[in-house]
Tab-separated table of C-alpha atoms in Angstrom:
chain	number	residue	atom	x	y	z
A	103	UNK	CA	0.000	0.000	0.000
A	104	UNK	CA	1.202	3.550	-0.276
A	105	UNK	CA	1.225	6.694	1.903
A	106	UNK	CA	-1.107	9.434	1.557
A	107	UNK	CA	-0.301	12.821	2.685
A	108	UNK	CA	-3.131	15.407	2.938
A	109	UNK	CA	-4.041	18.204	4.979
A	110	UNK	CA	-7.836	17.596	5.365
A	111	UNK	CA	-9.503	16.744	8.484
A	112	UNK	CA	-12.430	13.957	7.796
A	113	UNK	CA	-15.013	14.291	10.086
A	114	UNK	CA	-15.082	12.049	13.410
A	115	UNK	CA	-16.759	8.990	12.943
A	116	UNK	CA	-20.188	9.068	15.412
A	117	UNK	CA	-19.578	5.878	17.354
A	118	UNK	CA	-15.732	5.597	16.613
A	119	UNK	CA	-14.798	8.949	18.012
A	120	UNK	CA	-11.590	9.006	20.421
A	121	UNK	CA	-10.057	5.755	19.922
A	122	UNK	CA	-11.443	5.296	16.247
A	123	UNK	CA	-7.674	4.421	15.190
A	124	UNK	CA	-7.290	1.815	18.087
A	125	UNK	CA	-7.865	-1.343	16.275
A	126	UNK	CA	-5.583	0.102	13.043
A	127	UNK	CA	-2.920	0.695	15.744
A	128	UNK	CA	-3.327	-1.894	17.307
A	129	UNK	CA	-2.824	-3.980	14.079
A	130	UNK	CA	0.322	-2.039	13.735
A	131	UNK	CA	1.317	-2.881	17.034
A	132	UNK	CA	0.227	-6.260	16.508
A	133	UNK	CA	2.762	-7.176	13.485
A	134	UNK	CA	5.823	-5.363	15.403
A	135	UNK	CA	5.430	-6.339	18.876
A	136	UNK	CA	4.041	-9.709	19.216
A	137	UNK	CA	6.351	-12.733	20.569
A	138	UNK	CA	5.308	-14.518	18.284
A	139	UNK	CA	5.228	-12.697	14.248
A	140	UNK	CA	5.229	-14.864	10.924
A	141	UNK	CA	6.226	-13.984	7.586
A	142	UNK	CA	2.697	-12.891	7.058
A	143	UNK	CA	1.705	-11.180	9.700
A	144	UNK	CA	5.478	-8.883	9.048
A	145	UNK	CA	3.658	-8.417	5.871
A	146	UNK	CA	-0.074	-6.832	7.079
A	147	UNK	CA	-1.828	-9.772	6.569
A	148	UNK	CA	-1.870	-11.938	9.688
A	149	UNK	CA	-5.144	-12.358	12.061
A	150	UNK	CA	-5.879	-10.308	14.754
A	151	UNK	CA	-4.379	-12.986	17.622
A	152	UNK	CA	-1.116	-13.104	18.785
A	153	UNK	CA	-0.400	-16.511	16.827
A	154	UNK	CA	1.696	-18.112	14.318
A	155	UNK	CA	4.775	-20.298	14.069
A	156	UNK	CA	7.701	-18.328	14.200
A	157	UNK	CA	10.805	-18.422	16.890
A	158	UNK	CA	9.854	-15.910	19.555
A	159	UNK	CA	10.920	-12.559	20.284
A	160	UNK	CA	12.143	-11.907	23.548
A	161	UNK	CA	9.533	-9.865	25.616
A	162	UNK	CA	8.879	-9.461	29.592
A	163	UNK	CA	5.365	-10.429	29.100
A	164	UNK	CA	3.792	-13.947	29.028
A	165	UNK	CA	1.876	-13.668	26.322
A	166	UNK	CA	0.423	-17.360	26.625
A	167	UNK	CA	-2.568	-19.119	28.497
A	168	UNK	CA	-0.043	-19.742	31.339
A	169	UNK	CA	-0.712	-15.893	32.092
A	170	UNK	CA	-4.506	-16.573	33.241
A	171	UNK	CA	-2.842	-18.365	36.302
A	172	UNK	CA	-1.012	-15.116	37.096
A	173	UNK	CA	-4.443	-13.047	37.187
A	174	UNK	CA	-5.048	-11.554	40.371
A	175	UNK	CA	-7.993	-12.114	41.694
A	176	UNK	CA	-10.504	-10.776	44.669
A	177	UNK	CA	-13.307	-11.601	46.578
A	178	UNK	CA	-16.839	-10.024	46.311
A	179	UNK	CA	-16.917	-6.400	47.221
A	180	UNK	CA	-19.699	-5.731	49.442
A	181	UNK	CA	-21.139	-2.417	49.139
A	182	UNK	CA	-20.562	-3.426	45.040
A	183	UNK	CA	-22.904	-6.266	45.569
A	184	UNK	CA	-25.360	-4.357	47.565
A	185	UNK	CA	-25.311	-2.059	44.808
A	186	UNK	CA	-26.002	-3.773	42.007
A	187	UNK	CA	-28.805	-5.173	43.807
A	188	UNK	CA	-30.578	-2.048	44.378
A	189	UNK	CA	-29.934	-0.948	41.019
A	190	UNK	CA	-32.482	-4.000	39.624
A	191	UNK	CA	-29.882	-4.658	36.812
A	192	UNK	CA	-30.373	-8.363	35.604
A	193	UNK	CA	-27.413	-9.494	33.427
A	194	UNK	CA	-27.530	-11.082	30.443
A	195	UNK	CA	-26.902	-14.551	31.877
A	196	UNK	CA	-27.716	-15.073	35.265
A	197	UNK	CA	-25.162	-15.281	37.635
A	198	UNK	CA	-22.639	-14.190	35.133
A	199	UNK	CA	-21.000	-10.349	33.968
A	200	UNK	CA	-20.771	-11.264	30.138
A	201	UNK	CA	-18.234	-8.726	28.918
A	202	UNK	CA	-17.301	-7.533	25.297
A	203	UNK	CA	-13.328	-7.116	24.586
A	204	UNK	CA	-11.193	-6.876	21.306
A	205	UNK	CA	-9.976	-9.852	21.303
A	206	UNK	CA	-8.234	-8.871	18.052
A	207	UNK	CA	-6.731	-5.726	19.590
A	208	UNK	CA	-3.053	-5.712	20.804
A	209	UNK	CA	-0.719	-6.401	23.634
A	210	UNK	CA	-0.837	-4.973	26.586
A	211	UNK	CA	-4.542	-4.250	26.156
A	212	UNK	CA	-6.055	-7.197	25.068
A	213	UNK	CA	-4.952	-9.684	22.593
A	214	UNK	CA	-5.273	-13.173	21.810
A	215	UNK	CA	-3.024	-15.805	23.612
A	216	UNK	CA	-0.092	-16.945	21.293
A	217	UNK	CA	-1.089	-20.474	21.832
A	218	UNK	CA	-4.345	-20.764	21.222
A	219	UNK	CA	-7.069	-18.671	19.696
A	220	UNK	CA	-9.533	-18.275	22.067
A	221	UNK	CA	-8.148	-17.274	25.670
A	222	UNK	CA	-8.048	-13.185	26.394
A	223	UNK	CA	-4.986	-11.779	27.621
A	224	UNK	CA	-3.932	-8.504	28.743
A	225	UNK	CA	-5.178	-5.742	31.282
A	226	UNK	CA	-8.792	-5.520	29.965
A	227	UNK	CA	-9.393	-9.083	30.486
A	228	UNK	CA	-7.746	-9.275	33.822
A	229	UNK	CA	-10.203	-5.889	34.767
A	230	UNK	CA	-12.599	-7.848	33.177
A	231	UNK	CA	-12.108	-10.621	35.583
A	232	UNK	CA	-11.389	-8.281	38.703
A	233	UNK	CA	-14.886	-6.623	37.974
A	234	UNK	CA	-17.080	-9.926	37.779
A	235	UNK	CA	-15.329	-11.309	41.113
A	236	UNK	CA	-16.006	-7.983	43.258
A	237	UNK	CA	-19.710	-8.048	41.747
A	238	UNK	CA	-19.923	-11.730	43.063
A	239	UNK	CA	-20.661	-12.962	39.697
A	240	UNK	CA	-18.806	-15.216	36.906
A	241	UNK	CA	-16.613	-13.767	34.365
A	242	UNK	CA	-17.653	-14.640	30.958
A	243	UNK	CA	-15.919	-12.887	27.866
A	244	UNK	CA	-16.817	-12.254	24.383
A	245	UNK	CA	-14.262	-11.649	21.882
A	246	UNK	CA	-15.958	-8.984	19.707
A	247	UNK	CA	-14.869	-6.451	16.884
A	248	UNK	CA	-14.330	-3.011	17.646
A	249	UNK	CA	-17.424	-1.802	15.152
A	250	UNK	CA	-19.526	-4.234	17.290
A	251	UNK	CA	-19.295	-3.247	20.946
A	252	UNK	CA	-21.684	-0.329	20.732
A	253	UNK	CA	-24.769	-2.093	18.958
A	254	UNK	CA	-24.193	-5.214	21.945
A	255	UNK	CA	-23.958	-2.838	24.961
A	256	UNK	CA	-26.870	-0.707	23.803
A	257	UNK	CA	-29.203	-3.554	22.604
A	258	UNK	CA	-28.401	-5.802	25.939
A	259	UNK	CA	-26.347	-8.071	24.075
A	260	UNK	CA	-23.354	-8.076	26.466
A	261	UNK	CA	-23.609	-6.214	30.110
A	262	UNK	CA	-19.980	-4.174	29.894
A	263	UNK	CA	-17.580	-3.437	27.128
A	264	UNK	CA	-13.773	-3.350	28.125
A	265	UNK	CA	-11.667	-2.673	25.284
A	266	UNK	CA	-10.058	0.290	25.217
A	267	UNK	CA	-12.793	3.130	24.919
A	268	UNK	CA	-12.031	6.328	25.718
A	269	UNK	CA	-15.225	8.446	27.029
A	270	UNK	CA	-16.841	10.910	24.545
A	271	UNK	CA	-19.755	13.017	25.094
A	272	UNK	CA	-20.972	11.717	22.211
A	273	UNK	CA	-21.016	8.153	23.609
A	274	UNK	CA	-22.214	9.827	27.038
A	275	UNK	CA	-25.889	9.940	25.361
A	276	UNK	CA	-25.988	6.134	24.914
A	277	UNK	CA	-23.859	4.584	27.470
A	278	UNK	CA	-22.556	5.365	31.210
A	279	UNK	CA	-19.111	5.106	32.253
A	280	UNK	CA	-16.935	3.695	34.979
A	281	UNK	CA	-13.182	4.647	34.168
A	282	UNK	CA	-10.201	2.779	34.957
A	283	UNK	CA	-7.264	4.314	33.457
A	284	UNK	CA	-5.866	7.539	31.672
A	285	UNK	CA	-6.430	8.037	27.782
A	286	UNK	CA	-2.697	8.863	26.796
A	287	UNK	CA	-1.137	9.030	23.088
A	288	UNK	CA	2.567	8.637	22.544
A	289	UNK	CA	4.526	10.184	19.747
A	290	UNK	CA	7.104	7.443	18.670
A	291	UNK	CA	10.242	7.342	16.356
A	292	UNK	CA	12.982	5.283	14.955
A	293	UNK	CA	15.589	4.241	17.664
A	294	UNK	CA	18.068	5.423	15.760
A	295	UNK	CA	15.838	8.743	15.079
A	296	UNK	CA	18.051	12.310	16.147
A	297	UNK	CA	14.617	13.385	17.085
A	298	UNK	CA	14.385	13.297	21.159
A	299	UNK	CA	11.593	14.932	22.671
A	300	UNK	CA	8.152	15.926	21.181
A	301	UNK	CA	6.633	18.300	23.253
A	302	UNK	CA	5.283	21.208	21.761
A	303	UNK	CA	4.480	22.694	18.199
A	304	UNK	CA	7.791	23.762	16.613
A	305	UNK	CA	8.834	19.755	18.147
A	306	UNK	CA	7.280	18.751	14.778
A	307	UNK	CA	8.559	21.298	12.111
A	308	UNK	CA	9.536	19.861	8.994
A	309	UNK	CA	8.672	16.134	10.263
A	310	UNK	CA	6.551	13.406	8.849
A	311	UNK	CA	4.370	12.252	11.273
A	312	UNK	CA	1.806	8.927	10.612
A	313	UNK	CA	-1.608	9.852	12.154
A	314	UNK	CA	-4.706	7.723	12.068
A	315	UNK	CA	-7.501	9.525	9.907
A	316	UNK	CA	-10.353	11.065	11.311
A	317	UNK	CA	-8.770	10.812	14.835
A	318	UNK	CA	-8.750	13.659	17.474
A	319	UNK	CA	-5.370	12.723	17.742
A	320	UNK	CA	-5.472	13.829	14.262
A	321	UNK	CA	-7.113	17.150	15.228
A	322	UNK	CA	-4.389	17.667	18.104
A	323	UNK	CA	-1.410	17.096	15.568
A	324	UNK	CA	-2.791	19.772	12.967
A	325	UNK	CA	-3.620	21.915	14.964
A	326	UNK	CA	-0.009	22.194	15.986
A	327	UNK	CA	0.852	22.351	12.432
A	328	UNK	CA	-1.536	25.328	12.154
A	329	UNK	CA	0.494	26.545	14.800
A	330	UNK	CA	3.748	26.298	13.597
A	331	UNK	CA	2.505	28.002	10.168
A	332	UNK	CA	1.285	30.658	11.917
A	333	UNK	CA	4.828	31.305	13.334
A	334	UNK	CA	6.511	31.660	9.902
A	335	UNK	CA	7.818	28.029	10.429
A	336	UNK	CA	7.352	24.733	8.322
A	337	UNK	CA	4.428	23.254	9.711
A	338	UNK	CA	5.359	19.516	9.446
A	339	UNK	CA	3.670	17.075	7.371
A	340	UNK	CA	0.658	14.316	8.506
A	341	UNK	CA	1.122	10.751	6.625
A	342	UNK	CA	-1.840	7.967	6.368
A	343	UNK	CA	-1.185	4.374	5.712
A	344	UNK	CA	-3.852	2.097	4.692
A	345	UNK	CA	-1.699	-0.397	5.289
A	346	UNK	CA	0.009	-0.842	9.277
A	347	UNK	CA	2.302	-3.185	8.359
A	348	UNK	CA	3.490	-0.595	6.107
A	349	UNK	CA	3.239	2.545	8.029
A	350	UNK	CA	5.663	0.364	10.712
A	351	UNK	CA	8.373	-0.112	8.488
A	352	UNK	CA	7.813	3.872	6.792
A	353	UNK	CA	8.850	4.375	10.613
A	354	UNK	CA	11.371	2.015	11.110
A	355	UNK	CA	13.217	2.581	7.820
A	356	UNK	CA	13.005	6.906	8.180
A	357	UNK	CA	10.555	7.313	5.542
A	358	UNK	CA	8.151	8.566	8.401
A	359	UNK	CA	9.899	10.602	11.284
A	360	UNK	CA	6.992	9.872	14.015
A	361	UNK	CA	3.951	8.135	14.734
A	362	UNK	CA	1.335	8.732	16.936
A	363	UNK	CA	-0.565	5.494	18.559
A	364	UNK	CA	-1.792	4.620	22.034
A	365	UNK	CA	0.774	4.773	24.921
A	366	UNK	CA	0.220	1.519	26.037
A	367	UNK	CA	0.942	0.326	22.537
A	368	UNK	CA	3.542	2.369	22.145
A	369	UNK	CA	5.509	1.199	25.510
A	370	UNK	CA	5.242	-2.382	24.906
A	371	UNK	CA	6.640	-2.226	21.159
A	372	UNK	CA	9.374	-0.247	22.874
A	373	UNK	CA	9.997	-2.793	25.251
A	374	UNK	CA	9.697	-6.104	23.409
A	375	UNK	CA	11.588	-4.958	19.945
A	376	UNK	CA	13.468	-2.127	20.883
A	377	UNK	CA	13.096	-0.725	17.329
A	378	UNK	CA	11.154	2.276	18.574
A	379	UNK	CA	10.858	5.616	21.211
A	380	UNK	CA	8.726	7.293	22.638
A	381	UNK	CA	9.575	10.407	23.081
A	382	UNK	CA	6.304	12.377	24.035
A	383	UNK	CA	2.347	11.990	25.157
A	384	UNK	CA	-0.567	13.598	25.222
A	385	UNK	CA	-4.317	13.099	26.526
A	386	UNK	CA	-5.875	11.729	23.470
A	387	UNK	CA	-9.227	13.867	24.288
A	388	UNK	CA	-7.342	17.233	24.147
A	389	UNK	CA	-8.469	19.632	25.484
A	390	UNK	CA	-10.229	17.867	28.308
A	391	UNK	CA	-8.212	15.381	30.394
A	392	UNK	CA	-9.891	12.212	29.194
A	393	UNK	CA	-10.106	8.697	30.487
A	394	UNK	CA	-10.415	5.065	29.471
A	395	UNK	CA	-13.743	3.540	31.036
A	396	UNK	CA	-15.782	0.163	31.314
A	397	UNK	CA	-18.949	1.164	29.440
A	398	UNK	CA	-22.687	-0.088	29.818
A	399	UNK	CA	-26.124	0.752	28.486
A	400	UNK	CA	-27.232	3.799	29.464
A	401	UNK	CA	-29.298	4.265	32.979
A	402	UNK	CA	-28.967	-0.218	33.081
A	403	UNK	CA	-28.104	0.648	36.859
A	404	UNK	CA	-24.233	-1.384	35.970
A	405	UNK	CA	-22.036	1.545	36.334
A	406	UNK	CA	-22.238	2.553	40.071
A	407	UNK	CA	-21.771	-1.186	40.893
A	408	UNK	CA	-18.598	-1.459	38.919
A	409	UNK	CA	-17.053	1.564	39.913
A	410	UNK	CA	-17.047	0.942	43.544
A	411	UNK	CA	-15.279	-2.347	42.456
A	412	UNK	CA	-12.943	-0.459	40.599
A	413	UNK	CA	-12.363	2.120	43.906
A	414	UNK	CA	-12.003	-1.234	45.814
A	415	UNK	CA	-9.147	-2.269	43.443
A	416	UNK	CA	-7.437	1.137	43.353
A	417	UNK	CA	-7.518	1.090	47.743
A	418	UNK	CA	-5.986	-2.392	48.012
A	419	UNK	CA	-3.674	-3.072	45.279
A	420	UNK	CA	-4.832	-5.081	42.385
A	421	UNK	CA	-5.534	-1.847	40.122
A	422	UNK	CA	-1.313	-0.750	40.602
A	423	UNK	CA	-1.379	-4.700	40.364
A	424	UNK	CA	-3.105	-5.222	37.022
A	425	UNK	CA	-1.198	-2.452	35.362
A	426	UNK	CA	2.661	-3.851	36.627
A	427	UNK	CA	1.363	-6.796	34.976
A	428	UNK	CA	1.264	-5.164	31.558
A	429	UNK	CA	3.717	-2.275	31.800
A	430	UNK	CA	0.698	0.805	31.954
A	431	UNK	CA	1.651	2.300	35.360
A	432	UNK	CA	1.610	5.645	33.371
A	433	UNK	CA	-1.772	5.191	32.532
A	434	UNK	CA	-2.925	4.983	36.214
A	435	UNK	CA	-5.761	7.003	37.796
A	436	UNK	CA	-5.759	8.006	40.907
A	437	UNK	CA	-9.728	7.171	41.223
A	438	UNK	CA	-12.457	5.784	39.181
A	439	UNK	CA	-14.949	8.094	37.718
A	440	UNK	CA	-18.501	7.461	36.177
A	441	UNK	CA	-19.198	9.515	33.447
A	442	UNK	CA	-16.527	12.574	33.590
A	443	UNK	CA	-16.049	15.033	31.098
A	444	UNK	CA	-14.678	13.646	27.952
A	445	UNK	CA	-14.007	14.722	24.109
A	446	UNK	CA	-15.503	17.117	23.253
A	447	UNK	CA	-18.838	16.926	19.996
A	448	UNK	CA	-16.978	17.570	17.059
């Protein structure tokens, strides 16, 4: 596939909105980061698990089924089960919290386990888990798409969504939040890149930068390149990839000078290949301080419930826990919120 360069700003898909380049970045991440990365997947056109046949790559996560017997775990909260009584939400299967995660998203998030192609891994799943125990109930997953979280929340379908959505006020109209972690973006380059920091406007003059389209992280980037014209100096230049296979290697090689993908993402590429930096971040709902959150229907009662679980975590342990586990201590929170300000309506 080829780059595109442009300077136009698409508008923000409704249900998509913060995190509408998650699963494209997550593919990317996917192909460079996994332990375990075949000769297709190197070329764009693996699946979205962690699988394949190749030798390993060294990484300080288990990325197999082993990992489930690492999961922390918890007994039932109690003022979380008294809750979600008194809220008269029935889930979906009794006795059980049926939850909807990406299973083809990317490590540390949530992924599928390199040696099989059914068992969740990563921090979503293990909140996932954390959240049905302190509600006294069973943990059930569903691996869904990203396009198909929204439609199953909203139409009962699955009784929480955990996979990576950042709160909107857009979404805020159809679905209540409980958040669990910060909504950062990293700007990442080449190790071998002369480009060290990226913290402000004139940071990018003159570079390349790969941005998903239609992204508020695209919004955030040209707006600094509005900036930067504004002060006489080149602006920079945003690059889109259809292809994330590709767009990694435009990095890698120096045909791109910086990328822009989840933090998260971004630190655990770092860490497993060593091929790229980060070298700044950013809240990815600019210009509010936005947050990651567990998301059910709207006014279903769930959300009160599985915040105090989440407040539980955060007091004793497992949250700082949870997040060790996968490398996103910079993503910690220092409490859960339900529903608080997000991105902004385009």
């Amino acid at each position: 596939m080829h780059a595109r360069t442009t300077r136009s700003v698409p508008r923000l898909a409704t249900m998509v909105g913060l995190f509408v380049t998650a699963t494209a970045t997550a593919a990317l991440a996917l192909t460079a980061c996994s332990a375990v990365v075949t000769d297709d997947e190197a070329q764009g056109s693996g699946g979205g698990g962690a699988s394949g046949g190749a030798a390993a790559t060294e990484t300080p996560f288990d990325l197999t089924t082993a990992n489930v017997d690492a999961r922390p775990s918890i007994d039932a909260v109690p003022e979380a089960v008294a809750a979600l009584k008194a809220s008269g939400f029935t889930p979906v299967q009794p006795g059980k919290l049926t939850v909807a995660i990406n299973g083809a998203g990317a490590p540390p998030t949530a992924f599928l386990a390199e040696d099989d192609a059914k068992t969740l891994l990563g921090s979503d799943p293990d909140f996932a888990s954390l959240l049905a125990d302190g509600l006294g109930l069973e943990y059930s997953p569903e691996n869904v798409a990203w396009a198909d979280w929204p439609l199953g929340v909203e139409s009962g379908k699955y009784d929480l969504a955990l996979t990576n959505i950042g709160v909107t006020e857009e979404r805020k109209e159809l679905f209540d939040f409980a958040t669990y972690r910060d909504a950062v973006m990293a700007f990442t380059v080449a190790d071998g890149s002369d480009v060290t920091a990226i913290d402000e406007p004139a940071d990018v003059s003159g570079l390349k930068v790969i941005v998903g389209s239609g992204t508020n992280q695209e919004r955030y980037l040209l707006d600094w390149f509005d900036q930067n014209e504004g002060a006489g100096i080149d602006p920079g230049e945003p690059v889109y990839f259809d292809d994330m296979a590709a767009a990694s290697l435009a990095l890698t090689s120096g045909r791109a000078d910086a990328s822009i993908e989840p933090y998260s993402v971004a630190a655990f590429r770092e860490q497993t290949l060593g091929e790229t930096r980060i070298v700044g971040k950013f809240n990815s709902a600019y210009p509010v301080d936005g947050q990651i959150g567990a998301v059910t229907a709207k006014g279903s009662g769930l959300a009160e419930p599985v915040q105090l679980v989440f407040a539980s975590l955060i007091k004793n342990g497992q949250y700082d826990e949870v997040l060790a586990r996968w490398g996103q201590e910079e993503e910690a929170i220092p409490e859960s919120l339900i529903n608080p300000p997000g991105l902004p309506k385009p």
